[in-house]
mmCIF file of C-alpha atoms in Angstrom:
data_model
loop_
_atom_site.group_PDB
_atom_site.id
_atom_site.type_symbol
_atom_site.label_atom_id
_atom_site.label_comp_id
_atom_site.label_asym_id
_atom_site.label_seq_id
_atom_site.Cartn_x
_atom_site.Cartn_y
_atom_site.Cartn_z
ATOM 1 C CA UNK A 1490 16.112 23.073 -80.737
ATOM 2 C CA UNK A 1491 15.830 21.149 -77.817
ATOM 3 C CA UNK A 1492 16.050 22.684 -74.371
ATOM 4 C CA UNK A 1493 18.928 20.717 -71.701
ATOM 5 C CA UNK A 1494 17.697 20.413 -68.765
ATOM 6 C CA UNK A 1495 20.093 22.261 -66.137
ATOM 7 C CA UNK A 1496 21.776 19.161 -64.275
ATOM 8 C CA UNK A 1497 21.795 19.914 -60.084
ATOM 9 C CA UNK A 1498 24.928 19.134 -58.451
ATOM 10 C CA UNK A 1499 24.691 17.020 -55.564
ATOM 11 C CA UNK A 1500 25.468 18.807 -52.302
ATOM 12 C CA UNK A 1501 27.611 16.984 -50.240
ATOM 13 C CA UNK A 1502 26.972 16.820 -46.741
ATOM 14 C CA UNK A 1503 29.234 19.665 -44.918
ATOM 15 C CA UNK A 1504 31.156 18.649 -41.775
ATOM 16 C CA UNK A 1505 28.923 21.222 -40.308
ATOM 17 C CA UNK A 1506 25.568 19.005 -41.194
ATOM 18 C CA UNK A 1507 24.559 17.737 -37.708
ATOM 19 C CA UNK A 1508 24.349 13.847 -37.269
ATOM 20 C CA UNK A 1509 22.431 11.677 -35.526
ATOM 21 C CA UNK A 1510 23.901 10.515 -32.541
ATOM 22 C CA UNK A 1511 23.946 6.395 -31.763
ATOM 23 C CA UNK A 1512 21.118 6.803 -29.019
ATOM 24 C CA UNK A 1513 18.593 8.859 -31.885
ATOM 25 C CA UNK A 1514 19.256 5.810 -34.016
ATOM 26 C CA UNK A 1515 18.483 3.501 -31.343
ATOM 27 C CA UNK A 1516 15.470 5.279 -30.477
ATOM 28 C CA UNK A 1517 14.110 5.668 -34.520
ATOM 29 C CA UNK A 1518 14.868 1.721 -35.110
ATOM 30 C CA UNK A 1519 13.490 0.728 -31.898
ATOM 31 C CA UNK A 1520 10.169 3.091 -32.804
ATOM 32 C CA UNK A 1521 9.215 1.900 -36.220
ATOM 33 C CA UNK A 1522 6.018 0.081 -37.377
ATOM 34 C CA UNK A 1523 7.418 -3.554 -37.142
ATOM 35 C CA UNK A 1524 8.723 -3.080 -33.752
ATOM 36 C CA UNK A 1525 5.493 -1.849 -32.146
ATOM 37 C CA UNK A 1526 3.903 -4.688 -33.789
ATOM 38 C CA UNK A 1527 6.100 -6.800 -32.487
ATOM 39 C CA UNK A 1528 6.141 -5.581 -29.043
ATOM 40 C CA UNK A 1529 2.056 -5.743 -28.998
ATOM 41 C CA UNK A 1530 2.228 -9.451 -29.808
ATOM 42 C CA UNK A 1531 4.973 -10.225 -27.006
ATOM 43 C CA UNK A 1532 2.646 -8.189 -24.503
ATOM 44 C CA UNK A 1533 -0.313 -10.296 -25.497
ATOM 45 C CA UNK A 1534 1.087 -13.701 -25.289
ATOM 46 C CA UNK A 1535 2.180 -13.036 -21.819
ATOM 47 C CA UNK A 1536 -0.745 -11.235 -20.657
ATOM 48 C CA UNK A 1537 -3.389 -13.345 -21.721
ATOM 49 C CA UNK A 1538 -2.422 -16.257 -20.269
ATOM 50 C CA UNK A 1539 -2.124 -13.654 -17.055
ATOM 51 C CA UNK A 1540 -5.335 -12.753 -17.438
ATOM 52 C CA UNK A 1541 -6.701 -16.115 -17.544
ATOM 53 C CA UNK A 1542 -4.853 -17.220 -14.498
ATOM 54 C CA UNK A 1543 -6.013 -14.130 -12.545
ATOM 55 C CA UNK A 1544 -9.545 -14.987 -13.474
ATOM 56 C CA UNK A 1545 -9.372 -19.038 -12.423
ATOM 57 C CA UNK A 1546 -8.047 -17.184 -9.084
ATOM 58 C CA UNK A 1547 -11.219 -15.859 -8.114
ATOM 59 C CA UNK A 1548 -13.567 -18.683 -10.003
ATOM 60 C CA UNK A 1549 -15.242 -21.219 -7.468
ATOM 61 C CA UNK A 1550 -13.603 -24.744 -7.362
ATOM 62 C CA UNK A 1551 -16.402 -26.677 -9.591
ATOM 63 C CA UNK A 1552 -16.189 -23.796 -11.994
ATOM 64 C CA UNK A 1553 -12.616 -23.880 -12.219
ATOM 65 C CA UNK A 1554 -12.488 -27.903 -13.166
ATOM 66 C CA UNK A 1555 -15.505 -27.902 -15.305
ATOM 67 C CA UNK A 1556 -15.021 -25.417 -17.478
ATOM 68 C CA UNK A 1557 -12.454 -22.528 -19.430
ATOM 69 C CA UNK A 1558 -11.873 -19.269 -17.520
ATOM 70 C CA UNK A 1559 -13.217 -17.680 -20.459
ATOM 71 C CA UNK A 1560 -16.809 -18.782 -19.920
ATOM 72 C CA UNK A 1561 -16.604 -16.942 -16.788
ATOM 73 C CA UNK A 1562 -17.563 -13.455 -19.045
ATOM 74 C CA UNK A 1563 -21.155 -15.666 -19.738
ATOM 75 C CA UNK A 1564 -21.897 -16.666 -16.293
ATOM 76 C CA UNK A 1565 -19.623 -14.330 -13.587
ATOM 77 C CA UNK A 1566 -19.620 -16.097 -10.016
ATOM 78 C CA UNK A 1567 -16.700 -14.508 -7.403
ATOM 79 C CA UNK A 1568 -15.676 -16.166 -4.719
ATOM 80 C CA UNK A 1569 -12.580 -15.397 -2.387
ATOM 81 C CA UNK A 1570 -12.405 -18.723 -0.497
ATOM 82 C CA UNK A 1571 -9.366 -19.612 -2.709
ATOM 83 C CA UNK A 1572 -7.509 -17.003 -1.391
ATOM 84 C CA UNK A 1573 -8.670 -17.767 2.146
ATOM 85 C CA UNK A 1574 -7.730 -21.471 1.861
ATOM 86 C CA UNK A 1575 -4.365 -20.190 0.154
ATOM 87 C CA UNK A 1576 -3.426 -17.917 2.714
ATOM 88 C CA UNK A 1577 -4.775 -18.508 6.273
ATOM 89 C CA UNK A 1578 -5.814 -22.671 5.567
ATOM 90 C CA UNK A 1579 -4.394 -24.986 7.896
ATOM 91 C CA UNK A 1580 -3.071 -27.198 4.522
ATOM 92 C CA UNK A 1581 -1.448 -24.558 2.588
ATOM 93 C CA UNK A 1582 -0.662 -21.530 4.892
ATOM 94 C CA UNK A 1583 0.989 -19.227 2.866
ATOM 95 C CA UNK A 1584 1.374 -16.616 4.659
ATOM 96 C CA UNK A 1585 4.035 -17.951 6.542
ATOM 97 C CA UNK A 1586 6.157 -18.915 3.148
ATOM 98 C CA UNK A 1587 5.706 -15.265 2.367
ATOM 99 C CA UNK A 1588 7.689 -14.535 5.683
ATOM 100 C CA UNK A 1589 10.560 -16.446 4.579
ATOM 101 C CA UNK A 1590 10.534 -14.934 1.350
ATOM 102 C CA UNK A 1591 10.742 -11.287 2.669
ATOM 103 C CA UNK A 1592 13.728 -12.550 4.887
ATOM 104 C CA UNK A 1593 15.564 -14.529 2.440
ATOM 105 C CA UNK A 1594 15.205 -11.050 -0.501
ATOM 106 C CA UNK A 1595 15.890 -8.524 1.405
ATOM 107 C CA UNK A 1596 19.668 -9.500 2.673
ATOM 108 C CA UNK A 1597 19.916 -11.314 -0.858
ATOM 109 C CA UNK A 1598 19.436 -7.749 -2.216
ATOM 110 C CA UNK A 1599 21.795 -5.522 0.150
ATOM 111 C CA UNK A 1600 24.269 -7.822 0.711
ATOM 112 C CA UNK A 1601 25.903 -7.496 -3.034
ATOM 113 C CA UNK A 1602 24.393 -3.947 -3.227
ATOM 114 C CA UNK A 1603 26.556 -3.386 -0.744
ATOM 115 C CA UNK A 1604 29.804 -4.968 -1.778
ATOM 116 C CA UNK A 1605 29.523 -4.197 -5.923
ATOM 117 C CA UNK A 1606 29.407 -0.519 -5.429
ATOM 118 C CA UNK A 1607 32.280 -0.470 -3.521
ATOM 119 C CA UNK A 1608 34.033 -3.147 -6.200
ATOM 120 C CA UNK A 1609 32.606 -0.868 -9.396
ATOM 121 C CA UNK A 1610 33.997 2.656 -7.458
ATOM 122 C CA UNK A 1611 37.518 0.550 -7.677
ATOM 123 C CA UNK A 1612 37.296 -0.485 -10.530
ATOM 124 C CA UNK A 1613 36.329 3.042 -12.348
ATOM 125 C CA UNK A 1614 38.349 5.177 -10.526
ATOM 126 C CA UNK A 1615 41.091 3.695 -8.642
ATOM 127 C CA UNK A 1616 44.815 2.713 -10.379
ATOM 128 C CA UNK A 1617 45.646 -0.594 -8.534
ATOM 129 C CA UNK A 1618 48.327 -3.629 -10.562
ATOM 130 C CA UNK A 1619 45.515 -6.101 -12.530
ATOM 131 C CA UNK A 1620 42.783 -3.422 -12.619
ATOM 132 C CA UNK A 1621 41.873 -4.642 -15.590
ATOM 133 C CA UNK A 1622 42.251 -8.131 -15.841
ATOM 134 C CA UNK A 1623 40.468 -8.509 -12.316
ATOM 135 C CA UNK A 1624 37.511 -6.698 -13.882
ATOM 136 C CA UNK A 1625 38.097 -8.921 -17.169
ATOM 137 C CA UNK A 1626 37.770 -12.258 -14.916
ATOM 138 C CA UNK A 1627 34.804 -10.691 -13.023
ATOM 139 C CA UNK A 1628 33.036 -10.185 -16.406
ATOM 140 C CA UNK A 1629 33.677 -13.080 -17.749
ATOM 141 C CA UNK A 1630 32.052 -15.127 -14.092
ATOM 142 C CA UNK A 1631 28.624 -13.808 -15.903
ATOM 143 C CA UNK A 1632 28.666 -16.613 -18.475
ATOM 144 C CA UNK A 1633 29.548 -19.397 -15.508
ATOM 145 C CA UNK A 1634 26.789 -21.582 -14.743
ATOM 146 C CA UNK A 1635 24.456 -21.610 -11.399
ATOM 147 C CA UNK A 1636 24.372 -25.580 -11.774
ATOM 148 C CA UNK A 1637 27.949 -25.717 -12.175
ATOM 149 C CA UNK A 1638 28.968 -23.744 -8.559
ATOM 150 C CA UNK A 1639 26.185 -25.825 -6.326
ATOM 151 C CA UNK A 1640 28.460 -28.906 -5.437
ATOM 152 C CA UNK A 1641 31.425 -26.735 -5.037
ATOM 153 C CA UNK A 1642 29.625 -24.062 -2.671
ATOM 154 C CA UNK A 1643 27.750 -26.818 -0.873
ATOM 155 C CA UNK A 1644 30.774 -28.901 0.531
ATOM 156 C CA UNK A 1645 32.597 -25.405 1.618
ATOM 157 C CA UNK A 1646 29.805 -24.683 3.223
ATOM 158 C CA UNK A 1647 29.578 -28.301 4.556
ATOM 159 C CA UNK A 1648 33.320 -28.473 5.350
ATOM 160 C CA UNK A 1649 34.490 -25.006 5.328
ATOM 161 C CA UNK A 1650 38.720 -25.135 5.301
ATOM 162 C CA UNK A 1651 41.040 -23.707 7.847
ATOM 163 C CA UNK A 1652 38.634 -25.152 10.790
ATOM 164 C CA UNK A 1653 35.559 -22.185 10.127
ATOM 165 C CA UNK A 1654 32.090 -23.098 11.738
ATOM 166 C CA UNK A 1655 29.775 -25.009 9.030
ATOM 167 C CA UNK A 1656 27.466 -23.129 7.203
ATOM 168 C CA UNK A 1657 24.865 -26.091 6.627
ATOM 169 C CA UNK A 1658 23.926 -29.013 8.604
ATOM 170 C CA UNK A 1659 21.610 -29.786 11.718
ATOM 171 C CA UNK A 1660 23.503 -27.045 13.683
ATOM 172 C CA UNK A 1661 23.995 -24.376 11.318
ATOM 173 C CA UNK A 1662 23.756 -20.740 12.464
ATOM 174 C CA UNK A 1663 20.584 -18.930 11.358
ATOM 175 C CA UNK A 1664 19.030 -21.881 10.319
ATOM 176 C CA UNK A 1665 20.770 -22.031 7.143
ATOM 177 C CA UNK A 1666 19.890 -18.922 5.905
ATOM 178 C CA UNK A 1667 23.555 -17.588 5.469
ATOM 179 C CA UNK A 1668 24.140 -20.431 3.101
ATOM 180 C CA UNK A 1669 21.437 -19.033 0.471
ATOM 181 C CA UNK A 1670 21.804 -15.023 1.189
ATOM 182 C CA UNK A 1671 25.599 -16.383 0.448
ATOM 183 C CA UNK A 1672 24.750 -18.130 -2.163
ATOM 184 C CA UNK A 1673 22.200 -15.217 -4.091
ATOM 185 C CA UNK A 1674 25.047 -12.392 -3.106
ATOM 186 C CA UNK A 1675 27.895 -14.442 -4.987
ATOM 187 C CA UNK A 1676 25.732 -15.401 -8.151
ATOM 188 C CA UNK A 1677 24.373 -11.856 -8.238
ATOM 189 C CA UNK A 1678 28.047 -10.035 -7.743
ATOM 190 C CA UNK A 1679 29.338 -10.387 -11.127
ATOM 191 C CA UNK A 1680 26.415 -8.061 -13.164
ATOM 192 C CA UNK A 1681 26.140 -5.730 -10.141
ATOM 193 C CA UNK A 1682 29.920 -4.976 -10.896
ATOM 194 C CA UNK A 1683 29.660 -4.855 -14.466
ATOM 195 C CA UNK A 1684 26.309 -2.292 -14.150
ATOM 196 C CA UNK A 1685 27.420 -0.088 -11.510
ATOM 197 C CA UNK A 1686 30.888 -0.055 -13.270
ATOM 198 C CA UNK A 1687 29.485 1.252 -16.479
ATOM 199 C CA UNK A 1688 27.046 3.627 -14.708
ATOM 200 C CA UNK A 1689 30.261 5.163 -12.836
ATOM 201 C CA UNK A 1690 32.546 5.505 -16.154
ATOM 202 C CA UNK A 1691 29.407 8.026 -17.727
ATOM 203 C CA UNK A 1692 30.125 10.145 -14.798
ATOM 204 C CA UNK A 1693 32.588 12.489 -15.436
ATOM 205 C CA UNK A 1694 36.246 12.887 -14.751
ATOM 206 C CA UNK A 1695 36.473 16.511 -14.209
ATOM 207 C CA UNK A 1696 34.025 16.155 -10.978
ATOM 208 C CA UNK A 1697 36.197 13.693 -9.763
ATOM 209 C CA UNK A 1698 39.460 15.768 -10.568
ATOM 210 C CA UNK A 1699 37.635 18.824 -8.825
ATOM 211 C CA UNK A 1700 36.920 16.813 -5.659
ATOM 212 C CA UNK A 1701 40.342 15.619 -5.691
ATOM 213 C CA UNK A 1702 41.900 19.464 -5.733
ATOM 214 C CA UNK A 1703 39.467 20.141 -2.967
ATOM 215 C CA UNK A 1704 41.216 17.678 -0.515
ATOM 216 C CA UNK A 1705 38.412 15.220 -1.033
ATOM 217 C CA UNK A 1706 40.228 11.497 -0.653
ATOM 218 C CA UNK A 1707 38.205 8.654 -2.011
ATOM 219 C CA UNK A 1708 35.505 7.759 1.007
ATOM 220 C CA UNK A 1709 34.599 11.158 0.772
ATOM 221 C CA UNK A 1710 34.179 11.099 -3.027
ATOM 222 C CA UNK A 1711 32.003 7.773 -2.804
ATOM 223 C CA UNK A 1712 29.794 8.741 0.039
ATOM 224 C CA UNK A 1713 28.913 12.587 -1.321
ATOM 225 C CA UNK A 1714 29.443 12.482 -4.625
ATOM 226 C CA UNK A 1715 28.717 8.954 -6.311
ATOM 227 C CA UNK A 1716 26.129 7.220 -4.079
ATOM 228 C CA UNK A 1717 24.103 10.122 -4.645
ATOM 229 C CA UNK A 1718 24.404 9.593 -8.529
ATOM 230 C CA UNK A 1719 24.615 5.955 -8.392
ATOM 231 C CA UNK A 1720 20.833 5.978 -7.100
ATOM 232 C CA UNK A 1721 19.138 5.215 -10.171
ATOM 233 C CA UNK A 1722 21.559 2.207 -10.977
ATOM 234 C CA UNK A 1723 21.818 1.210 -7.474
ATOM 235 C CA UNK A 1724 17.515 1.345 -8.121
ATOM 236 C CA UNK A 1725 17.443 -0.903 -11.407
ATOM 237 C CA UNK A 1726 20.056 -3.627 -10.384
ATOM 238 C CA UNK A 1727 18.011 -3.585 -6.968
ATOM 239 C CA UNK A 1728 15.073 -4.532 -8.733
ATOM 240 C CA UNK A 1729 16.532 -7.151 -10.991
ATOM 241 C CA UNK A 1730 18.052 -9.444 -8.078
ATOM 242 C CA UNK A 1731 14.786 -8.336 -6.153
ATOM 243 C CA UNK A 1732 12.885 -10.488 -8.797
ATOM 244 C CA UNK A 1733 15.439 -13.231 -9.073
ATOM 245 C CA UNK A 1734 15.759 -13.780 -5.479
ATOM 246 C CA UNK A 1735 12.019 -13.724 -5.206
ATOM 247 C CA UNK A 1736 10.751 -15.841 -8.045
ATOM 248 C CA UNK A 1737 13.678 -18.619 -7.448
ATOM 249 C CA UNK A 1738 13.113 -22.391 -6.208
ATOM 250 C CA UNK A 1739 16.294 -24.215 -7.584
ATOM 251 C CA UNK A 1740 18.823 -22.224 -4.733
ATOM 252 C CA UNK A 1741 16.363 -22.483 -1.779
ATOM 253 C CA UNK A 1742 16.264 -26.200 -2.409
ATOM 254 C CA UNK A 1743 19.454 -26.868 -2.571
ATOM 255 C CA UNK A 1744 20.958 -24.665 -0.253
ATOM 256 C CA UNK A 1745 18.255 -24.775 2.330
ATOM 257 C CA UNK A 1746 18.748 -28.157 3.212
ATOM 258 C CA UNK A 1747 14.829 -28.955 2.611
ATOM 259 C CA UNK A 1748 13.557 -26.977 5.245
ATOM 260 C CA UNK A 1749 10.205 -25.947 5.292
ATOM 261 C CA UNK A 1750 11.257 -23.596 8.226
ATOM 262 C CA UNK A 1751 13.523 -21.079 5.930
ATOM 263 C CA UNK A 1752 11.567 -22.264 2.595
ATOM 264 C CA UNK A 1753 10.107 -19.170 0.276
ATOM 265 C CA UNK A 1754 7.058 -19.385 -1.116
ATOM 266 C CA UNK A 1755 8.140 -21.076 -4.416
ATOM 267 C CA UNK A 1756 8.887 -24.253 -2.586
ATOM 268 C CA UNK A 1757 5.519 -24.473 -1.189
ATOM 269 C CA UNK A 1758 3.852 -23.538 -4.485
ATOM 270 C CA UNK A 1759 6.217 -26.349 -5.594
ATOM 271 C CA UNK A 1760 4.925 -28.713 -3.062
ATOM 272 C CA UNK A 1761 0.982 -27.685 -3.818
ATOM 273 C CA UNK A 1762 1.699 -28.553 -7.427
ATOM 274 C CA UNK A 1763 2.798 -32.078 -6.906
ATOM 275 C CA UNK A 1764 0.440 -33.002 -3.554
ATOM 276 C CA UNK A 1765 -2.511 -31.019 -5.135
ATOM 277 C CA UNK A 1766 -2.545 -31.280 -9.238
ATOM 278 C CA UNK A 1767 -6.067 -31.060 -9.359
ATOM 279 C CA UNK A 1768 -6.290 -28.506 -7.317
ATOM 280 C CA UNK A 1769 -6.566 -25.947 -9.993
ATOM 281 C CA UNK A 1770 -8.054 -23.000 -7.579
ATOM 282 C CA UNK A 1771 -5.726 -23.199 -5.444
ATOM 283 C CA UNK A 1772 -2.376 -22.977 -7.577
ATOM 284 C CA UNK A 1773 -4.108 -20.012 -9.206
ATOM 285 C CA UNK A 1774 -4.265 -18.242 -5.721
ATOM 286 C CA UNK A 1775 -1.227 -18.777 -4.679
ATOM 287 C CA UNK A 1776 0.449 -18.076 -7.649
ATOM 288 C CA UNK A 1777 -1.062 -14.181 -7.758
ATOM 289 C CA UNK A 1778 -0.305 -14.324 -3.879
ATOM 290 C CA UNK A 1779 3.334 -14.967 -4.775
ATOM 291 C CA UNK A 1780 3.232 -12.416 -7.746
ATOM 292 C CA UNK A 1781 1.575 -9.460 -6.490
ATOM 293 C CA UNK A 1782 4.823 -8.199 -4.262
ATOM 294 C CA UNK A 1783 7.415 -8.123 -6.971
ATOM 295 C CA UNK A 1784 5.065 -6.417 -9.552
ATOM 296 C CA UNK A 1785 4.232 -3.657 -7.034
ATOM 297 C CA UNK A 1786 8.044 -3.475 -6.559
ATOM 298 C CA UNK A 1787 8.711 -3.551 -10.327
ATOM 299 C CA UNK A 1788 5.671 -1.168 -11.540
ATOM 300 C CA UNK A 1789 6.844 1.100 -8.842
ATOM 301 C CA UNK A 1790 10.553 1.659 -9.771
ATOM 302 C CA UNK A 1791 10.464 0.663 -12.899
ATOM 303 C CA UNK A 1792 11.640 4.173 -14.218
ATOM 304 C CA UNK A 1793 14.873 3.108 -12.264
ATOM 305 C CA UNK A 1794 14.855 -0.008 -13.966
ATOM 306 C CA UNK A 1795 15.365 1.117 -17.037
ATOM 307 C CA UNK A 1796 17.352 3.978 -16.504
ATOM 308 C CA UNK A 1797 19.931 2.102 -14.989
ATOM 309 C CA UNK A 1798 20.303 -0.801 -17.257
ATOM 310 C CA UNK A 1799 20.728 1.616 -20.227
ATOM 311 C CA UNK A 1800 23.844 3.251 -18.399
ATOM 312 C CA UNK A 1801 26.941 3.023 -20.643
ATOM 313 C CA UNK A 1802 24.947 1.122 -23.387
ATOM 314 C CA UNK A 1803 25.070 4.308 -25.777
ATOM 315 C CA UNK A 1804 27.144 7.609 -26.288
ATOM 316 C CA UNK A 1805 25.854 10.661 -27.828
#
């Protein structure tokens, strides 16, 4: 006789089972053996050629043209005279472009701060007629081209209707800086709406409803209850158009009207690369002159960073 194997039903999986929620998936894809791979190569490419450029910065000028920053290792020399010549030299003088560029990122930063929280707060919890397709068309301005805008915002700020003062020109007020914190806070507007938006929808309804049986009306509800939470969104989107602002060259030349007076750094590192090609030691110490402020910025809040750009992306 032959024995028959006992055949094991298949248990099905009980409403009861618990499942994994959309952020555990995220996080087990995200974590596997091909991703951390992938994110070791990605780190490499863009820190090698870091690296290198960090080392040229401190490398004396005949080392520098004569031979790779990796021979360096076999023969170390250190010299800071490029970062002398970068930042106090009567040629280059950084250290006045890095004035400008404070000035020009820190109102470039508040300004739409300051106007998208109070746009997301309407847009998440106040009932107004075309709620939603304001904050459809606002969305969709994200996908608009810089390039295409710069004719149109120059000649209103040129010729401004109804008779207002010029922005730009010979005689403009500030020296033309209101044209590019303008310029930065209405690029800029569109994803600070979206990202506070989001962050405000995860907070939820019943504090809101609570505040609202307490006699709290809706400045009183922004100011103590969602600026307080908003912080860490507030943080990441800070950060973001901290970088932008900082790292761009394409809005401070055409909004600034070419002047070296209200210029950021970028222009001048512009300038150094066309008027001094071969001036390899130089570029390199200017470059890590202009880089060191955002990456202190960035490694410093950069728990903020991510924390707010992964508001609203998942639901557990």
């Amino acid at each position: 006789m032959t024995a028959i194997a006992p055949i094991t039903p298949e248990i099905e999986p009980t409403p009861d089972s618990p499942r994994r929620t959309a952020s555990e998936a995220a996080h087990t894809g995200l974590t596997s053996r091909w991703a951390s791979v992938t994110a070791i190569v990605i780190a490499l490419l863009w820190t090698v050629p870091t690296f290198g450029l960090f080392v040229s910065s401190f490398r004396p000028e005949s080392d520098v043209k004569t031979s790779g920053w990796w021979e360096f290792f076999a023969s170390p020399d250190v010299t800071l005279d490029n970062y002398r010549a970068v930042i106090s030299g009567s040629d280059t003088d950084l250290a006045t472009y890095l004035i400008n560029s404070i000035v020009i990122t820190i109102p470039s930063v508040l300004i739409p701060i300051s106007l998208a929280t109070l746009a997301a707060y309407a847009f998440a919890w106040m009932r107004f007629p075309g709620r939603n397709f304001l904050f459809v068309a606002v969305f969709a301005l994200q996908i608009v081209p810089i390039q295409v805008t710069m004719i149109p915002l120059l000649s209103a700020y040129v010729q401004p209707p109804f008779n207002l003062m010029p922005l730009a020109g010979a005689d403009a007020p500030g020296g033309g800086l209101y044209t590019i914190w303008l310029s930065h806070s209405i690029f800029a507007l569109p994803l600070a709406i979206f990202l506070l938006h989001n962050f405000m929808r995860e907070i939820p309804a019943e504090l809101i409803e609570s505040a609202r049986v307490d006699g709290a009306g809706h400045v009183q509800i922004f100011r103590r209850i969602m600026l307080p939470l908003m912080m860490p969104a507030i943080a990441a989107f800070g950060i973001f158009q901290f970088l932008w602002v900082w790292n761009d060259l394409l809005v401070a030349l055409v909004f600034g009207g070419g002047s070296l007076d209200i210029s950021p750094l970028t222009v001048r590192l512009a300038e150094l690369s066309g008027q001094r090609g071969q001036d390899w030691h130089l570029l390199s110490a200017g470059a890590f002159v202009s880089l060191a402020v955002p990456l202190i910025v960035f490694l410093s809040l950069q728990r903020y960073f991510v924390r707010g750009l992964l508001a609203g992306s998942v639901k557990g």
